[in-house]
Coordinates of C-alpha atoms in Angstrom, one line a residue:
M75 CA 82.4 -146.4 3.8
R76 CA 86.0 -147.3 2.1
T77 CA 87.4 -145.0 0.3
A78 CA 87.5 -145.7 -3.5
D79 CA 90.5 -145.2 -5.7
I80 CA 88.3 -144.8 -8.9
G81 CA 84.9 -144.9 -9.6
V82 CA 82.6 -146.3 -12.5
T83 CA 79.0 -145.2 -13.3
G84 CA 77.3 -146.9 -16.0
L85 CA 77.5 -150.9 -15.6
A86 CA 76.5 -152.3 -19.0
T87 CA 78.9 -155.1 -20.3
M88 CA 82.1 -152.5 -21.0
G89 CA 81.5 -150.7 -17.6
R90 CA 80.8 -153.7 -15.4
N91 CA 84.3 -155.2 -17.2
L92 CA 86.2 -151.7 -16.6
A93 CA 85.5 -151.8 -13.0
R94 CA 86.3 -155.4 -12.6
N95 CA 89.5 -154.9 -14.4
F96 CA 90.1 -152.1 -12.0
A97 CA 89.2 -154.3 -9.0
R98 CA 91.2 -157.3 -9.8
H99 CA 94.7 -155.2 -9.9
G100 CA 94.3 -154.3 -6.4
H101 CA 92.1 -150.8 -6.4
V102 CA 89.1 -149.8 -4.5
V103 CA 86.5 -149.1 -7.2
A104 CA 83.2 -147.5 -6.3
V105 CA 80.3 -148.5 -8.4
H106 CA 77.2 -146.9 -9.6
N107 CA 74.4 -147.6 -12.0
R108 CA 70.9 -145.3 -12.5
T109 CA 69.0 -149.0 -12.3
E110 CA 70.3 -149.9 -9.5
S111 CA 69.6 -153.4 -9.7
R112 CA 72.8 -153.9 -11.9
T113 CA 74.8 -152.7 -9.4
K114 CA 73.5 -155.2 -7.1
Q115 CA 73.7 -158.0 -9.8
L116 CA 77.5 -156.9 -10.1
M117 CA 78.3 -157.2 -6.7
E118 CA 76.5 -160.7 -6.5
E119 CA 78.7 -162.1 -9.3
H120 CA 81.6 -160.6 -9.2
G121 CA 82.0 -159.0 -5.5
D122 CA 84.5 -161.3 -4.5
E123 CA 87.3 -160.5 -7.2
G124 CA 88.1 -157.1 -5.4
A125 CA 87.3 -154.1 -3.6
F126 CA 84.2 -152.8 -4.6
V127 CA 81.9 -149.8 -3.0
P128 CA 78.4 -149.8 -4.2
S129 CA 76.2 -146.4 -4.3
S130 CA 72.6 -146.4 -5.0
S131 CA 72.7 -142.3 -5.8
V132 CA 75.0 -140.0 -7.6
E133 CA 75.6 -138.0 -3.9
E134 CA 76.7 -141.1 -2.5
F135 CA 79.1 -142.5 -5.6
V136 CA 80.9 -138.8 -5.2
S137 CA 81.1 -138.9 -1.5
S138 CA 83.1 -142.4 -1.7
L139 CA 85.8 -141.5 -4.0
R140 CA 89.0 -140.3 -2.7
R141 CA 90.3 -136.7 -3.8
P142 CA 91.0 -135.9 -6.5
R143 CA 88.1 -138.0 -7.6
K144 CA 88.3 -139.7 -10.4
A145 CA 85.0 -141.0 -12.0
I146 CA 84.7 -142.9 -15.5
I147 CA 81.5 -142.7 -17.0
M148 CA 80.6 -145.5 -19.2
V149 CA 77.0 -144.6 -21.1
K150 CA 75.5 -143.8 -24.4
A151 CA 77.3 -141.0 -25.9
G152 CA 75.1 -138.1 -26.5
P153 CA 72.4 -136.2 -24.1
S154 CA 72.7 -138.9 -21.8
T155 CA 76.5 -138.2 -21.6
D156 CA 75.6 -134.5 -20.8
A157 CA 73.0 -135.6 -18.4
V158 CA 75.5 -137.5 -16.0
I159 CA 78.6 -135.2 -16.4
E160 CA 76.0 -132.6 -14.8
E161 CA 75.0 -134.7 -12.0
L162 CA 78.6 -135.5 -11.1
A163 CA 79.9 -132.0 -11.6
A164 CA 77.5 -130.5 -9.0
C165 CA 78.7 -132.8 -6.6
M166 CA 82.2 -132.3 -7.3
E167 CA 85.0 -129.9 -6.2
P168 CA 88.0 -128.1 -7.8
G169 CA 90.4 -130.2 -8.9
D170 CA 88.5 -133.2 -9.6
M171 CA 88.0 -135.3 -12.7
I172 CA 85.3 -136.9 -14.8
I173 CA 86.7 -139.8 -17.5
D174 CA 84.2 -140.1 -20.7
G175 CA 85.1 -143.6 -21.9
G176 CA 82.4 -144.2 -24.2
N177 CA 82.5 -143.3 -28.1
A178 CA 81.8 -139.4 -27.7
H179 CA 82.3 -137.2 -30.7
F180 CA 85.3 -135.5 -30.1
Q181 CA 83.9 -132.2 -30.6
D182 CA 81.2 -132.8 -28.0
T183 CA 84.7 -133.7 -25.8
R184 CA 86.1 -130.5 -26.7
R185 CA 82.9 -128.7 -25.8
R186 CA 82.6 -130.6 -22.4
E187 CA 86.3 -130.1 -21.4
A188 CA 86.2 -126.3 -21.9
A189 CA 82.8 -126.0 -20.1
L190 CA 84.1 -128.2 -17.0
R191 CA 87.5 -126.3 -17.0
E192 CA 85.7 -123.3 -16.3
R193 CA 84.1 -124.8 -13.4
G194 CA 87.6 -125.9 -12.3
L195 CA 87.2 -129.7 -13.1
H196 CA 89.2 -131.8 -15.2
F197 CA 87.2 -133.5 -18.1
V198 CA 89.0 -136.3 -19.8
G199 CA 87.7 -137.6 -23.0
T200 CA 89.3 -141.3 -23.2
G201 CA 89.2 -143.8 -25.9
I202 CA 89.2 -147.2 -24.6
S203 CA 89.4 -150.2 -27.4
G204 CA 89.1 -154.0 -26.7
G205 CA 85.4 -154.5 -26.3
E206 CA 84.0 -156.6 -23.5
E207 CA 87.1 -158.8 -23.3
G208 CA 89.4 -155.9 -23.8
A209 CA 87.8 -154.0 -20.9
L210 CA 88.2 -156.8 -18.6
N211 CA 91.6 -157.9 -19.6
G212 CA 93.5 -155.2 -20.9
P213 CA 92.3 -152.6 -23.3
S214 CA 94.1 -149.9 -25.6
I215 CA 93.5 -146.8 -23.8
M216 CA 93.6 -143.2 -25.2
P217 CA 92.8 -140.2 -22.8
G218 CA 93.1 -136.8 -23.7
G219 CA 92.6 -133.9 -21.4
A220 CA 94.8 -131.7 -19.2
A221 CA 98.9 -133.3 -18.8
E222 CA 97.8 -132.3 -15.3
A223 CA 95.0 -134.6 -15.2
Y224 CA 96.9 -137.7 -16.5
E225 CA 99.6 -137.5 -14.1
T226 CA 97.0 -138.3 -11.3
L227 CA 94.8 -140.6 -13.6
G228 CA 97.4 -142.2 -15.7
P229 CA 99.1 -144.7 -13.4
L230 CA 95.6 -146.5 -12.9
L231 CA 94.9 -146.6 -16.6
E232 CA 98.1 -147.7 -17.4
D233 CA 97.9 -150.4 -14.7
I234 CA 94.9 -151.8 -16.4
A235 CA 96.1 -151.7 -19.8
A236 CA 97.1 -154.3 -22.0
K237 CA 100.8 -154.6 -22.1
V238 CA 103.3 -155.5 -25.2
D239 CA 107.0 -156.3 -24.2
G240 CA 105.9 -154.5 -20.8
T241 CA 104.8 -151.7 -22.2
P242 CA 101.1 -150.7 -21.5
C243 CA 99.0 -149.7 -24.4
C244 CA 97.8 -146.5 -23.0
V245 CA 99.5 -142.9 -23.1
H246 CA 98.4 -139.4 -23.0
V247 CA 97.0 -138.4 -26.6
G248 CA 96.6 -134.7 -26.0
P249 CA 94.6 -131.9 -25.0
D250 CA 90.9 -131.9 -24.6
G251 CA 89.3 -133.7 -27.9
A252 CA 92.4 -135.7 -28.4
G253 CA 91.9 -139.0 -26.9
H254 CA 88.7 -139.3 -28.5
F255 CA 89.7 -138.4 -32.2
V256 CA 92.5 -140.9 -32.3
K257 CA 89.9 -143.7 -30.9
M258 CA 87.5 -142.1 -33.9
V259 CA 90.2 -142.9 -36.6
H260 CA 91.4 -146.3 -34.5
N261 CA 87.7 -147.3 -35.6
G262 CA 87.6 -145.7 -38.9
I263 CA 90.9 -147.7 -39.7
E264 CA 89.3 -150.5 -38.1
Y265 CA 86.3 -150.4 -40.8
A266 CA 88.7 -150.2 -43.6
D267 CA 90.6 -153.3 -42.4
M268 CA 87.3 -155.2 -41.9
Q269 CA 86.3 -154.2 -45.6
L270 CA 89.7 -155.5 -47.3
I271 CA 89.3 -158.7 -45.2
A272 CA 85.8 -159.6 -46.8
E273 CA 86.6 -158.5 -50.3
S274 CA 89.6 -161.0 -49.8
Y275 CA 87.3 -163.7 -48.7
D276 CA 85.0 -162.9 -51.2
L277 CA 87.0 -162.8 -54.2
L278 CA 89.1 -165.8 -53.2
R279 CA 85.3 -167.6 -52.8
Q280 CA 84.2 -166.5 -56.0
A281 CA 87.1 -166.8 -58.3
L282 CA 88.4 -170.1 -56.8
G283 CA 85.2 -171.6 -55.4
L284 CA 86.7 -172.3 -52.1
S285 CA 84.6 -173.5 -49.1
P286 CA 84.4 -171.0 -45.8
S287 CA 86.1 -174.0 -44.3
E288 CA 88.8 -173.9 -46.8
L289 CA 89.2 -169.7 -46.4
A290 CA 89.4 -170.7 -42.7
D291 CA 92.7 -172.5 -43.4
V292 CA 94.1 -169.9 -45.7
F293 CA 93.2 -167.1 -43.2
R294 CA 95.1 -169.2 -40.6
E295 CA 98.7 -169.5 -42.7
W296 CA 98.2 -165.8 -43.6
N297 CA 98.0 -164.8 -39.8
R298 CA 101.2 -166.8 -39.2
G299 CA 103.0 -164.2 -41.7
E300 CA 103.5 -160.4 -42.0
L301 CA 99.6 -160.2 -41.6
E302 CA 99.6 -161.7 -38.2
S303 CA 96.7 -159.7 -36.4
Y304 CA 93.3 -160.1 -34.6
L305 CA 91.2 -159.3 -37.3
I306 CA 92.7 -161.8 -39.4
E307 CA 92.6 -164.6 -36.4
I308 CA 89.0 -164.1 -35.8
T309 CA 88.4 -164.3 -39.4
A310 CA 89.6 -167.8 -39.4
E311 CA 87.5 -168.7 -36.6
V312 CA 84.5 -167.0 -37.7
L313 CA 84.8 -168.9 -41.5
G314 CA 85.5 -172.1 -39.6
H315 CA 82.3 -172.0 -37.8
T316 CA 79.3 -174.1 -38.6
D317 CA 75.9 -173.3 -37.5
L318 CA 74.4 -175.4 -34.9
A319 CA 71.0 -175.3 -36.2
T320 CA 71.5 -175.6 -39.9
G321 CA 75.0 -177.4 -40.5
R322 CA 75.7 -174.9 -43.1
P323 CA 79.0 -172.6 -42.9
F324 CA 77.7 -169.7 -40.1
V325 CA 79.1 -167.0 -42.9
D326 CA 76.0 -168.4 -44.9
V327 CA 72.9 -168.2 -42.6
V328 CA 74.3 -164.2 -41.7
L329 CA 72.5 -161.6 -43.4
D330 CA 74.3 -159.7 -45.6
Q331 CA 73.9 -156.4 -44.5
A332 CA 76.7 -154.8 -42.4
E333 CA 75.4 -152.6 -39.4
Q334 CA 77.2 -149.5 -38.1
K335 CA 77.1 -147.6 -35.1
G336 CA 78.7 -144.0 -36.5
T337 CA 82.7 -143.8 -35.5
G338 CA 83.4 -144.8 -39.4
R339 CA 80.9 -142.0 -40.5
W340 CA 82.5 -139.7 -38.2
T341 CA 85.9 -140.4 -39.3
V342 CA 85.1 -139.7 -42.7
Q343 CA 83.4 -136.8 -42.2
S344 CA 86.4 -135.2 -40.2
A345 CA 88.8 -136.2 -42.7
L346 CA 86.4 -134.3 -45.5
E347 CA 86.4 -131.2 -43.1
L348 CA 90.4 -131.2 -42.9
G349 CA 90.9 -132.0 -46.5
V350 CA 92.4 -135.5 -45.9
P351 CA 91.7 -138.1 -48.4
V352 CA 90.9 -141.5 -46.2
T353 CA 89.4 -143.1 -49.5
G354 CA 89.9 -146.7 -48.1
I355 CA 87.9 -145.8 -44.6
A356 CA 85.4 -143.9 -46.8
E357 CA 85.0 -147.0 -49.1
A358 CA 84.2 -149.2 -46.2
V359 CA 81.5 -146.7 -44.7
F360 CA 79.9 -146.7 -48.4
A361 CA 80.1 -150.6 -48.3
R362 CA 78.0 -151.1 -45.3
A363 CA 75.7 -148.5 -46.4
L364 CA 75.5 -150.4 -49.9
S365 CA 75.0 -153.4 -48.0
G366 CA 72.0 -151.8 -45.9
H367 CA 69.6 -151.4 -49.2
P368 CA 68.3 -154.6 -49.9
G369 CA 65.7 -152.9 -52.4
Q370 CA 67.8 -151.6 -54.5
R371 CA 70.2 -154.9 -54.7
A372 CA 67.2 -157.1 -55.4
A373 CA 66.0 -154.6 -58.5
A374 CA 69.7 -154.6 -59.7
R375 CA 70.0 -158.2 -59.3
S376 CA 69.1 -158.7 -63.3
L377 CA 71.7 -156.1 -64.6
T378 CA 73.9 -157.8 -67.0
G379 CA 77.6 -159.4 -65.6
P380 CA 80.9 -160.3 -67.2
N381 CA 82.0 -163.8 -68.4
G382 CA 86.0 -163.6 -67.5
A383 CA 87.8 -166.5 -66.9
A384 CA 88.3 -168.0 -63.7
P385 CA 91.9 -167.4 -62.7
G386 CA 94.4 -169.8 -61.1
A387 CA 95.0 -170.8 -57.8
E388 CA 98.1 -168.4 -57.6
L389 CA 95.1 -165.9 -57.0
V390 CA 95.3 -167.1 -53.1
D391 CA 99.0 -165.6 -53.0
D392 CA 98.3 -162.6 -55.0
V393 CA 95.4 -161.7 -52.9
R394 CA 97.6 -162.0 -49.6
R395 CA 100.1 -159.7 -51.1
A396 CA 97.5 -157.4 -51.8
L397 CA 95.6 -157.2 -48.7
Y398 CA 98.9 -156.1 -46.7
A399 CA 99.5 -153.5 -49.1
S400 CA 95.8 -152.3 -48.8
K401 CA 96.0 -152.2 -44.9
I402 CA 99.8 -150.2 -45.1
V403 CA 97.7 -147.8 -47.3
A404 CA 94.5 -147.6 -44.8
Y405 CA 96.6 -147.0 -41.8
A406 CA 98.9 -144.4 -43.7
Q407 CA 95.5 -142.6 -44.2
G408 CA 94.7 -142.7 -40.5
F409 CA 97.7 -141.4 -39.4
D410 CA 97.5 -138.9 -42.2
Q411 CA 94.2 -137.9 -40.3
I412 CA 95.7 -137.8 -37.2
T413 CA 98.6 -135.3 -38.2
A414 CA 96.2 -132.8 -39.9
A415 CA 93.9 -132.8 -36.7
G416 CA 97.0 -132.2 -34.6
E417 CA 97.8 -129.3 -36.8
E418 CA 94.4 -127.9 -37.1
Y419 CA 93.3 -128.4 -33.1
G420 CA 96.9 -128.0 -31.4
W421 CA 97.2 -131.5 -30.4
N422 CA 100.3 -132.2 -31.5
V423 CA 100.2 -136.3 -31.3
D424 CA 103.0 -138.5 -31.1
R425 CA 101.8 -140.9 -33.9
G426 CA 104.8 -143.2 -33.0
A427 CA 103.2 -143.8 -29.4
M428 CA 99.5 -144.5 -31.2
A429 CA 100.9 -146.9 -33.0
T430 CA 103.0 -148.3 -29.8
I431 CA 99.7 -148.5 -27.5
W432 CA 97.7 -149.8 -30.7
R433 CA 99.9 -153.3 -30.3
G434 CA 97.9 -154.9 -27.7
G435 CA 94.4 -154.6 -26.8
C436 CA 92.4 -152.9 -29.3
I437 CA 90.8 -154.2 -32.4
I438 CA 93.2 -153.2 -35.0
R439 CA 96.2 -155.2 -33.0
A440 CA 98.7 -156.2 -35.4
K441 CA 102.4 -157.7 -36.1
F442 CA 103.2 -154.8 -38.3
L443 CA 102.4 -151.7 -35.9
D444 CA 105.7 -152.6 -34.7
R445 CA 106.6 -151.3 -38.0
I446 CA 104.7 -148.5 -38.3
R447 CA 106.1 -147.3 -34.7
A448 CA 110.0 -147.9 -36.0
A449 CA 109.0 -145.9 -39.0
Y450 CA 107.9 -142.7 -37.0
E451 CA 110.9 -143.5 -34.2
A452 CA 113.5 -143.5 -37.2
D453 CA 111.4 -139.9 -38.7
P454 CA 109.0 -138.3 -36.4
A455 CA 108.1 -135.9 -39.4
L456 CA 107.9 -138.7 -42.2
P457 CA 105.0 -137.0 -44.4
T458 CA 103.8 -140.3 -45.3
L459 CA 103.6 -144.0 -44.0
L460 CA 104.1 -145.0 -47.6
A461 CA 107.5 -143.4 -47.8
A462 CA 109.0 -145.0 -45.0
P463 CA 111.9 -147.6 -46.5
A464 CA 110.2 -151.0 -44.8
F465 CA 106.7 -149.8 -46.3
A466 CA 108.1 -148.8 -49.5
A467 CA 109.8 -151.7 -50.2
A468 CA 106.5 -153.9 -49.1
L469 CA 104.7 -152.0 -51.5
A470 CA 106.9 -152.6 -54.5
D471 CA 107.0 -156.3 -53.2
A472 CA 103.4 -156.4 -53.6
Q473 CA 102.7 -153.9 -56.6
D474 CA 102.0 -156.6 -59.3
S475 CA 99.9 -158.9 -57.2
W476 CA 97.6 -156.1 -56.0
R477 CA 97.3 -154.8 -60.2
R478 CA 96.4 -158.6 -60.7
V479 CA 94.0 -158.6 -57.8
V480 CA 91.9 -155.6 -58.6
A481 CA 92.0 -156.4 -62.5
T482 CA 91.0 -160.0 -61.7
A483 CA 88.2 -158.7 -59.6
A484 CA 86.7 -156.4 -62.3
T485 CA 87.1 -158.9 -65.0
I486 CA 84.9 -161.5 -63.1
G487 CA 82.4 -158.7 -61.7
V488 CA 83.6 -158.8 -57.6
P489 CA 83.4 -155.6 -56.2
T490 CA 86.7 -154.8 -54.3
P491 CA 86.3 -151.1 -53.4
G492 CA 88.9 -151.1 -51.1
F493 CA 91.4 -152.8 -52.7
S494 CA 90.8 -150.5 -55.9
S495 CA 90.7 -147.5 -53.8
A496 CA 93.8 -148.2 -51.9
L497 CA 95.9 -148.8 -55.1
A498 CA 94.5 -145.7 -56.8
Y499 CA 95.5 -143.8 -53.5
Y500 CA 98.9 -145.2 -54.1
D501 CA 99.1 -144.6 -58.0
G502 CA 98.0 -140.8 -57.3
L503 CA 100.4 -140.6 -54.6
R504 CA 103.6 -141.6 -56.6
R505 CA 102.4 -139.6 -60.1
D506 CA 104.5 -136.9 -60.9
R507 CA 101.6 -134.8 -62.3
L508 CA 97.7 -135.4 -62.0
P509 CA 94.8 -134.3 -64.0
A510 CA 93.8 -131.8 -61.1
A511 CA 95.8 -129.4 -63.4
L512 CA 92.3 -130.1 -66.0
V513 CA 90.2 -130.0 -63.1
Q514 CA 91.5 -126.5 -62.1
G515 CA 91.4 -125.3 -65.9
L516 CA 87.7 -126.0 -65.9
R517 CA 86.5 -124.6 -62.8
D518 CA 88.6 -121.4 -63.8
F519 CA 86.4 -121.6 -66.9
F520 CA 83.1 -121.7 -65.7
G521 CA 83.5 -120.1 -62.2
A522 CA 86.8 -117.8 -62.6
H523 CA 88.1 -119.4 -59.9
T524 CA 91.8 -119.1 -60.8
Y525 CA 94.6 -121.1 -61.4
R526 CA 98.4 -121.5 -60.6
R527 CA 101.1 -122.0 -62.9
V528 CA 104.1 -123.9 -62.8
D529 CA 106.7 -121.8 -64.2
R530 CA 105.7 -118.6 -62.1
E531 CA 104.2 -117.2 -58.6
G532 CA 100.9 -115.9 -58.2
A533 CA 97.4 -117.0 -59.1
F534 CA 96.0 -116.4 -63.0
H535 CA 92.6 -116.0 -64.8
T536 CA 92.0 -116.8 -68.6
D537 CA 89.2 -114.6 -69.9
W538 CA 87.5 -117.4 -72.0
S539 CA 84.7 -115.6 -73.2
G540 CA 86.8 -112.9 -74.2
D541 CA 90.4 -112.4 -75.9
R542 CA 91.3 -115.5 -73.8
R543 CA 94.0 -113.4 -72.6
E544 CA 95.6 -114.4 -69.2
R545 CA 95.4 -112.0 -66.1
S546 CA 96.7 -111.7 -62.8
A547 CA 94.1 -112.4 -60.1

């Protein structure tokens, strides 16, 4: 039996393509699947692409790996992952490593990493973005775990990762669950990005009566400028596609109920725990949830809407500017969440490095990630991306259009929660005084929760039901 450089167990589409990617790069790859027919299918269809070592059992799979053994598991997140980890760990020796390439919750990854560390094994929770195409041709890879493990594993991952300007889209993110956390936030930003694109399409179609094919041309034009990105590119493809069965625009025959696998929801839940306002991601998650309630939507269809006047063709350029401004906010919120998690869990994630590895391979790859990388290189301690000179200038340039878009949408009754929440966040950050002062006063009135003053230190409480004198808390 040949000794394999790395192994992949779990040969559904992502696992199979990842194994092929390693093989195509000259690595000997051990392959295994609980259902052996998938292993045989891989060998029959792609066995000539490189050096594969097929196994029919976990024991055989582990024994075919060169030490320190490196086994990637590509199975559904949850109990299945724990079961496979235990099977592999039982056959391994100290110093070996298990790499989880699925979309696991980062807290599960932290738990697994700690448990395997006690057994002398490395556990590397690794975010892999790019879908099946990325897995085969070069994904963006976000490994966590011990730095010691990355010294051995890193060169293999960097070899198969996407490359931008010769730089691999792979970097060691940080300890324990850092890799899976960053991948989770990546997916959350992806939710927000898609919601903003969908709102752009919807507003322009409803307000100007543009057809899907005409809107495809709009998005193609936008993809030549600052909005250049994978998601804008494929939006044009989807809008320009005609359903072969009916001859109608493809987008008109798709049921308007967006599904989700959970990473966006996890992002919002984590943000709530960390106290980070990721309003754009949250609105995107809620928009999908709203779309999935057809009964409520049908019952509300007779509710009265506005009779606002239709806007002019200048709305197209206004929406382009608003889309770019709102995308900046969504990415800024995601990076804020990464910063907060790094402080909470001791990860110290390099935000500029994250922008660098997201430039290729992943779903949110976009031209303006180079600007984000440059912003963090210029100021690693940047408190918010919105304050970076390049982005502050872009937001100032877009501001009037942004406001017109939100006002127009409200006037004609087109929901734009992504655009609206992004603008509200922008306005909230830039305000000198927020109405939170009143909120805190109300909390003190009904619950004696105290408040702080602008003119002296300390916490205070007013005796609202008595003489209304203020006392130090």
